[in-house]
Short mmCIF file of C-alpha atoms in Angstrom, two decimals:
data_model
loop_
_atom_site.label_atom_id
_atom_site.label_comp_id
_atom_site.label_asym_id
_atom_site.label_seq_id
_atom_site.Cartn_x
_atom_site.Cartn_y
_atom_site.Cartn_z
CA MET A 1 0.00 0.00 0.00
CA MET A 2 1.50 3.27 -1.02
CA HIS A 3 -0.80 6.04 -0.01
CA SER A 4 0.28 9.55 0.78
CA LYS A 5 1.46 10.53 -2.67
CA LYS A 6 2.98 13.71 -1.28
CA SER A 7 0.06 15.71 0.14
CA VAL A 8 -2.77 15.30 -2.25
CA VAL A 9 -5.03 18.18 -3.16
CA LEU A 10 -8.06 17.26 -5.19
CA GLY A 11 -7.48 19.26 -8.34
CA LEU A 12 -10.03 18.25 -10.92
CA CYS A 13 -9.28 19.65 -14.35
CA ALA A 14 -11.63 22.40 -15.33
CA ALA A 15 -13.65 21.28 -18.30
CA LEU A 16 -13.17 23.55 -21.27
CA ALA A 17 -16.55 24.67 -22.50
CA VAL A 18 -16.33 25.19 -26.24
CA THR A 19 -19.41 25.84 -28.28
CA GLY A 20 -20.72 25.59 -31.83
CA VAL A 21 -18.45 25.50 -34.85
CA SER A 22 -15.23 25.98 -32.86
CA ALA A 23 -15.92 22.72 -31.00
CA VAL A 24 -16.16 20.78 -34.24
CA ALA A 25 -12.93 22.34 -35.46
CA ALA A 26 -11.21 21.59 -32.15
CA ASN A 27 -12.35 17.96 -32.20
CA ALA A 28 -11.08 17.52 -35.71
CA ALA A 29 -7.76 19.07 -34.76
CA GLU A 30 -7.00 17.15 -31.60
CA LYS A 31 -7.82 13.87 -29.92
CA GLU A 32 -8.13 13.73 -26.15
CA MET A 33 -6.97 11.15 -23.63
CA VAL A 34 -8.21 11.18 -20.04
CA LEU A 35 -5.53 10.26 -17.49
CA TYR A 36 -6.91 9.45 -14.02
CA THR A 37 -4.54 9.19 -11.03
CA TRP A 38 -3.27 11.09 -7.97
CA GLU A 39 -2.06 14.65 -8.34
CA GLY A 40 1.62 15.16 -9.22
CA MET A 41 2.37 11.75 -10.75
CA PHE A 42 4.02 13.09 -13.93
CA PRO A 43 6.34 15.99 -14.68
CA GLN A 44 4.56 18.50 -16.93
CA GLU A 45 7.37 18.22 -19.53
CA VAL A 46 6.56 14.54 -20.03
CA LEU A 47 2.86 15.24 -20.59
CA ASP A 48 3.69 18.13 -22.95
CA GLY A 49 6.14 15.90 -24.84
CA PHE A 50 3.45 13.27 -25.41
CA GLU A 51 1.02 15.89 -26.71
CA GLU A 52 3.66 17.26 -29.11
CA GLU A 53 4.67 13.81 -30.33
CA THR A 54 1.16 12.42 -30.88
CA GLY A 55 -1.19 15.39 -31.19
CA VAL A 56 -3.28 13.83 -28.42
CA LYS A 57 -4.31 16.27 -25.69
CA ILE A 58 -4.11 14.91 -22.12
CA ILE A 59 -6.92 15.70 -19.72
CA TYR A 60 -5.38 15.06 -16.28
CA SER A 61 -8.04 14.13 -13.74
CA ASN A 62 -7.19 13.45 -10.06
CA PHE A 63 -8.54 11.27 -7.29
CA ASP A 64 -7.58 11.46 -3.62
CA THR A 65 -7.84 7.76 -2.71
CA ASP A 66 -7.83 4.42 -4.52
CA GLU A 67 -11.34 3.80 -3.20
CA THR A 68 -12.65 7.01 -4.82
CA MET A 69 -11.18 5.86 -8.14
CA LEU A 70 -12.84 2.44 -7.88
CA GLU A 71 -16.21 4.01 -7.08
CA LYS A 72 -16.02 6.42 -10.04
CA LEU A 73 -14.82 3.71 -12.43
CA SER A 74 -17.61 1.36 -11.28
CA MET A 75 -20.21 4.07 -11.85
CA ALA A 76 -18.78 4.68 -15.32
CA LYS A 77 -18.85 0.89 -15.97
CA GLY A 78 -15.20 0.98 -17.08
CA GLY A 79 -15.74 4.08 -19.24
CA ASP A 80 -14.90 7.82 -18.95
CA TYR A 81 -11.14 7.30 -18.45
CA ASP A 82 -8.43 6.09 -20.84
CA VAL A 83 -5.47 5.37 -18.53
CA VAL A 84 -5.70 4.89 -14.77
CA ILE A 85 -2.81 4.51 -12.30
CA ALA A 86 -3.57 3.11 -8.86
CA ASP A 87 -2.23 0.89 -6.05
CA ASP A 88 -1.82 -2.88 -6.20
CA TYR A 89 -4.54 -3.97 -3.76
CA ILE A 90 -7.19 -1.90 -5.56
CA LEU A 91 -6.01 -3.18 -8.96
CA GLU A 92 -6.98 -6.65 -7.76
CA GLN A 93 -10.54 -5.39 -7.21
CA VAL A 94 -10.63 -3.53 -10.54
CA ILE A 95 -9.66 -6.71 -12.41
CA ALA A 96 -12.08 -8.90 -10.41
CA GLN A 97 -14.92 -6.52 -11.30
CA GLY A 98 -14.11 -6.68 -15.02
CA LEU A 99 -13.24 -2.97 -15.21
CA ALA A 100 -9.80 -3.39 -16.84
CA GLU A 101 -9.00 -4.13 -20.48
CA LYS A 102 -6.97 -7.26 -21.24
CA LEU A 103 -3.80 -5.73 -22.71
CA ASP A 104 -2.90 -6.15 -26.36
CA THR A 105 0.82 -6.66 -25.73
CA ALA A 106 1.57 -6.27 -29.45
CA ALA A 107 0.53 -2.62 -29.07
CA LEU A 108 3.24 -2.03 -26.44
CA SER A 109 6.66 -2.22 -28.09
CA ASN A 110 8.43 -1.10 -24.89
CA LEU A 111 6.80 -3.65 -22.57
CA GLY A 112 10.04 -5.66 -22.41
CA ASN A 113 11.62 -2.79 -20.45
CA VAL A 114 9.63 -3.65 -17.30
CA ASN A 115 11.74 -5.06 -14.47
CA PRO A 116 10.53 -8.67 -13.86
CA LEU A 117 10.89 -8.09 -10.09
CA TYR A 118 7.66 -6.09 -10.27
CA GLN A 119 5.75 -8.51 -12.50
CA GLY A 120 3.69 -11.59 -11.65
CA GLN A 121 2.28 -9.83 -8.59
CA PHE A 122 -0.72 -11.17 -6.66
CA TYR A 123 -3.18 -8.73 -8.26
CA ASP A 124 -2.24 -9.66 -11.84
CA PRO A 125 -0.26 -12.96 -11.79
CA ALA A 126 0.04 -13.29 -15.57
CA ASP A 127 0.55 -9.54 -16.23
CA GLU A 128 -2.52 -9.50 -18.47
CA TYR A 129 -4.06 -6.20 -17.37
CA THR A 130 -1.49 -3.93 -15.76
CA VAL A 131 1.90 -2.34 -16.34
CA PRO A 132 3.94 -1.29 -13.26
CA TYR A 133 4.50 2.43 -12.73
CA GLY A 134 6.72 2.77 -9.68
CA ALA A 135 7.10 0.76 -6.51
CA GLY A 136 7.28 1.71 -2.89
CA ILE A 137 9.00 -0.12 -0.08
CA PRO A 138 8.70 1.39 3.39
CA LEU A 139 12.26 1.45 4.75
CA ILE A 140 14.02 2.27 8.01
CA VAL A 141 16.23 5.36 7.84
CA TYR A 142 18.36 6.61 10.73
CA ASP A 143 20.99 9.14 11.65
CA PRO A 144 24.20 7.17 12.38
CA GLU A 145 25.62 10.13 14.32
CA MET A 146 22.76 9.93 16.83
CA VAL A 147 22.19 6.16 16.99
CA ASP A 148 24.80 3.73 18.38
CA LEU A 149 22.78 0.68 17.36
CA ASP A 150 23.58 -1.02 14.03
CA ILE A 151 19.99 -1.36 12.80
CA LYS A 152 19.58 -4.36 10.49
CA GLY A 153 15.85 -5.04 10.58
CA TYR A 154 12.43 -4.30 12.02
CA LYS A 155 13.12 -6.21 15.25
CA ASP A 156 15.80 -3.63 16.16
CA LEU A 157 13.11 -0.95 16.45
CA TRP A 158 12.08 -2.55 19.77
CA ASP A 159 15.54 -1.89 21.25
CA PRO A 160 15.19 0.00 24.59
CA SER A 161 17.92 2.45 23.53
CA LEU A 162 15.46 3.92 20.99
CA GLU A 163 12.91 5.10 23.55
CA ASP A 164 10.94 8.11 22.25
CA ARG A 165 13.21 8.38 19.18
CA ILE A 166 11.27 6.79 16.28
CA ALA A 167 8.92 8.45 13.77
CA ILE A 168 6.66 6.18 11.72
CA ILE A 169 4.19 6.55 8.86
CA GLY A 170 0.50 6.20 9.67
CA ASN A 171 -0.47 3.27 7.48
CA TYR A 172 -1.96 0.74 9.90
CA ARG A 173 -1.54 -2.31 7.64
CA VAL A 174 2.11 -1.48 6.91
CA ILE A 175 2.88 -1.04 10.62
CA ALA A 176 1.07 -4.26 11.57
CA GLY A 177 2.77 -5.93 8.60
CA PHE A 178 6.33 -5.10 9.62
CA THR A 179 5.51 -6.16 13.18
CA GLN A 180 4.39 -9.54 11.83
CA LEU A 181 7.54 -9.84 9.70
CA SER A 182 9.58 -9.18 12.87
CA MET A 183 7.71 -12.13 14.43
CA GLY A 184 8.50 -14.40 11.47
CA MET A 185 4.97 -14.23 10.06
CA THR A 186 3.27 -12.99 6.91
CA MET A 187 2.20 -9.34 6.50
CA ASN A 188 -1.26 -10.54 5.54
CA GLU A 189 -2.18 -12.69 8.53
CA GLU A 190 -5.93 -13.48 8.57
CA ASP A 191 -6.21 -15.32 11.92
CA THR A 192 -7.68 -12.85 14.42
CA GLU A 193 -5.97 -14.55 17.37
CA VAL A 194 -2.59 -14.08 15.70
CA ILE A 195 -3.50 -10.46 14.86
CA ALA A 196 -4.25 -9.95 18.58
CA LYS A 197 -0.69 -11.14 19.36
CA THR A 198 0.59 -8.61 16.81
CA GLY A 199 -1.31 -5.99 18.81
CA GLU A 200 0.47 -7.02 22.02
CA ARG A 201 3.83 -6.84 20.25
CA LEU A 202 2.96 -3.38 18.91
CA LYS A 203 2.14 -2.11 22.41
CA GLU A 204 5.69 -3.10 23.42
CA LEU A 205 6.94 -0.79 20.64
CA ALA A 206 4.86 2.19 21.85
CA PRO A 207 7.46 3.64 24.28
CA ASN A 208 9.92 4.01 21.37
CA ILE A 209 7.49 5.91 19.14
CA ARG A 210 8.01 9.66 19.05
CA MET A 211 5.36 10.35 16.40
CA ILE A 212 2.96 8.76 13.93
CA GLN A 213 2.54 10.94 10.86
CA ASP A 214 1.70 9.99 7.29
CA ASP A 215 2.78 13.10 5.37
CA ASN A 216 6.36 14.41 5.23
CA THR A 217 7.44 12.06 8.02
CA GLN A 218 11.05 12.54 6.88
CA ASN A 219 11.02 16.06 8.34
CA ALA A 220 11.14 14.62 11.88
CA LEU A 221 14.45 12.99 10.97
CA LEU A 222 15.82 16.08 9.22
CA ASN A 223 14.95 18.54 12.01
CA GLY A 224 16.24 16.28 14.79
CA GLU A 225 12.88 15.52 16.35
CA ALA A 226 13.45 11.79 15.70
CA ASP A 227 16.66 9.80 15.14
CA VAL A 228 15.06 6.80 13.41
CA ALA A 229 12.12 6.69 11.00
CA LEU A 230 10.08 4.22 9.00
CA LEU A 231 9.31 6.04 5.75
CA TYR A 232 7.57 5.67 2.40
CA THR A 233 9.89 5.50 -0.62
CA SER A 234 9.24 9.08 -1.76
CA GLN A 235 10.03 10.24 1.80
CA VAL A 236 13.28 8.21 1.86
CA THR A 237 14.26 9.92 -1.41
CA ALA A 238 13.44 13.37 0.04
CA ALA A 239 15.37 12.64 3.26
CA LEU A 240 18.51 11.52 1.39
CA ALA A 241 18.37 14.57 -0.88
CA GLU A 242 18.62 16.78 2.23
CA ASN A 243 21.04 14.61 4.21
CA PRO A 244 23.04 12.03 2.21
CA ASP A 245 24.71 10.78 5.43
CA LEU A 246 21.51 9.16 6.69
CA LYS A 247 21.64 5.37 6.72
CA VAL A 248 19.00 3.39 4.81
CA VAL A 249 18.10 -0.10 6.04
CA TYR A 250 16.58 -2.79 3.81
CA PRO A 251 15.20 -4.88 6.70
CA GLU A 252 16.59 -8.41 6.82
CA GLU A 253 13.16 -9.88 7.61
CA GLY A 254 11.96 -8.91 4.13
CA LEU A 255 10.28 -5.93 2.55
CA GLY A 256 6.74 -4.72 2.17
CA PHE A 257 6.46 -4.04 -1.54
CA GLY A 258 3.73 -1.83 -2.90
CA VAL A 259 3.45 -1.51 -6.68
CA MET A 260 1.48 1.09 -8.60
CA GLY A 261 0.10 -0.06 -11.93
CA MET A 262 -1.24 1.53 -15.11
CA PHE A 263 -4.28 0.00 -16.77
CA ILE A 264 -6.76 0.79 -19.54
CA PRO A 265 -10.39 0.66 -18.35
CA SER A 266 -12.57 -1.95 -20.08
CA ASP A 267 -14.68 0.67 -21.87
CA ALA A 268 -12.07 3.43 -22.30
CA PRO A 269 -13.21 6.09 -24.82
CA ASP A 270 -9.87 6.10 -26.70
CA LYS A 271 -7.95 2.85 -26.28
CA GLU A 272 -5.58 3.66 -29.14
CA ALA A 273 -4.37 6.82 -27.38
CA ALA A 274 -4.14 4.87 -24.12
CA TYR A 275 -1.75 2.32 -25.65
CA GLN A 276 0.30 5.16 -27.17
CA PHE A 277 0.61 6.82 -23.77
CA ILE A 278 1.61 3.67 -21.86
CA ASP A 279 4.21 2.81 -24.50
CA TYR A 280 5.58 6.36 -24.38
CA ILE A 281 5.94 6.17 -20.57
CA LEU A 282 7.74 2.82 -20.93
CA SER A 283 10.55 4.27 -23.06
CA PRO A 284 13.72 4.49 -20.90
CA GLU A 285 14.40 8.24 -21.09
CA ILE A 286 10.78 9.18 -20.39
CA ALA A 287 10.50 6.59 -17.59
CA ALA A 288 13.65 7.99 -15.95
CA GLU A 289 12.22 11.52 -16.05
CA CYS A 290 9.06 10.25 -14.36
CA PHE A 291 10.80 8.28 -11.59
CA ASN A 292 13.26 11.07 -10.79
CA TYR A 293 10.23 13.34 -10.43
CA ILE A 294 7.93 11.14 -8.30
CA GLY A 295 10.70 9.63 -6.16
CA TYR A 296 9.39 6.05 -6.24
CA TYR A 297 11.44 2.98 -7.14
CA CYS A 298 12.08 2.57 -10.83
CA THR A 299 10.09 -0.37 -12.25
CA ASN A 300 11.65 -0.01 -15.70
CA ALA A 301 14.91 -2.00 -15.95
CA ALA A 302 15.93 -0.13 -19.13
CA ALA A 303 15.80 3.15 -17.17
CA ASP A 304 17.84 1.97 -14.15
CA ASP A 305 21.08 3.53 -15.43
CA LEU A 306 19.35 6.84 -16.09
CA VAL A 307 17.63 7.42 -12.74
CA ASN A 308 18.86 8.68 -9.39
CA PRO A 309 20.72 5.58 -8.01
CA ASP A 310 18.66 5.78 -4.77
CA LEU A 311 15.62 4.77 -6.85
CA VAL A 312 17.04 1.41 -7.93
CA VAL A 313 16.42 -1.45 -5.50
CA PRO A 314 19.68 -3.31 -4.74
CA GLU A 315 19.86 -6.73 -6.41
CA ASP A 316 20.56 -8.59 -3.17
CA VAL A 317 17.39 -7.36 -1.49
CA THR A 318 15.07 -10.11 -0.28
CA SER A 319 11.92 -10.19 -2.33
CA GLY A 320 9.02 -8.40 -0.78
CA GLU A 321 5.47 -9.12 0.16
CA ALA A 322 2.70 -6.68 -0.64
CA VAL A 323 -0.11 -5.69 1.69
CA ARG A 324 -3.16 -7.51 0.35
CA ASN A 325 -6.90 -7.40 0.79
CA VAL A 326 -7.94 -9.47 3.83
CA SER A 327 -11.31 -10.68 5.15
CA ALA A 328 -13.66 -8.19 6.79
CA GLU A 329 -13.08 -9.93 10.14
CA ALA A 330 -9.28 -9.61 9.82
CA GLU A 331 -9.63 -5.99 8.65
CA GLU A 332 -11.63 -5.22 11.79
CA ALA A 333 -8.96 -6.87 13.96
CA TYR A 334 -6.20 -4.78 12.29
CA ASN A 335 -8.20 -1.60 12.89
CA ARG A 336 -8.69 -2.55 16.55
CA ILE A 337 -4.99 -3.20 17.30
CA TRP A 338 -4.06 0.03 15.50
CA THR A 339 -6.44 2.07 17.67
CA GLU A 340 -4.99 0.43 20.81
CA PHE A 341 -1.42 1.03 19.62
CA LYS A 342 -2.07 4.72 18.96
CA ALA A 343 -3.60 5.07 22.42
CA ALA A 344 -0.51 3.39 23.94
CA CYS A 345 1.75 5.84 22.04
CA ASP A 346 -0.06 8.81 23.58
#
């Protein structure tokens, strides 16, 4: 799960009201493609470049949460939008509801550039509907000048020397997930009794937590309010840009991958333009521009040499596990232990 795409402001594109003859002329002159995703997912130069290259005008429409996107797409019965980018767990629901087009791979000449590490994921095992666009892996980052401990994994966060010194993101499933990894379990435990044990383990972590904050959590590390932080990928990138001496830990227990994916809705108004856009984004130079801008891990192997090296996952990193959809009963249990944990942190 990779929410908190910087701080999201709902900026819906103003519809251009054109009337009469001019509208006919405009339609003849330019095709339109509706891109639906969070705000700030592409540098403007990339969007402008696509428009210049193809003559297709991009209408950039935003949503604030994955759930909002799913609701709108369901109401539109897979129509209204040409390319959508969303998080892995919601992609699983989109595909299950028949709202995504089965990709014509022959129409994507650059598809071979995708890094196989991000393919064959739980939401699209045969890569039939989605193309990865960035990955996030919450990582531990700390200031080695302030911390004597050699942090190797999640379990080290429970060390008594870190009392009141850790800042963490506010994603309850990610926090429960890394706690379960530290206990040698899966991030997606469904047994409510086991989840209750996770809750007890989390309460033991509470004395070490300085703050729980989802947006710009890296600032706590940069301004000295915290010495250790668990951050989203874009926050890790921002922290290192300000202070390259910070130490990044790829936890030895394994990683919590989150992958964003592009898909074409089942009844997209202009599928041809959609394929053109996805293929354009998959070209190495364009992909590199995008990843350097959004600060997420590069999912395009052909662009690895062109991006900021901090955005390429090291080859020796243990493969990750993504946060998945769980039963309603398990979901309720996760919410309960999160509420108790937050109370213990206060």
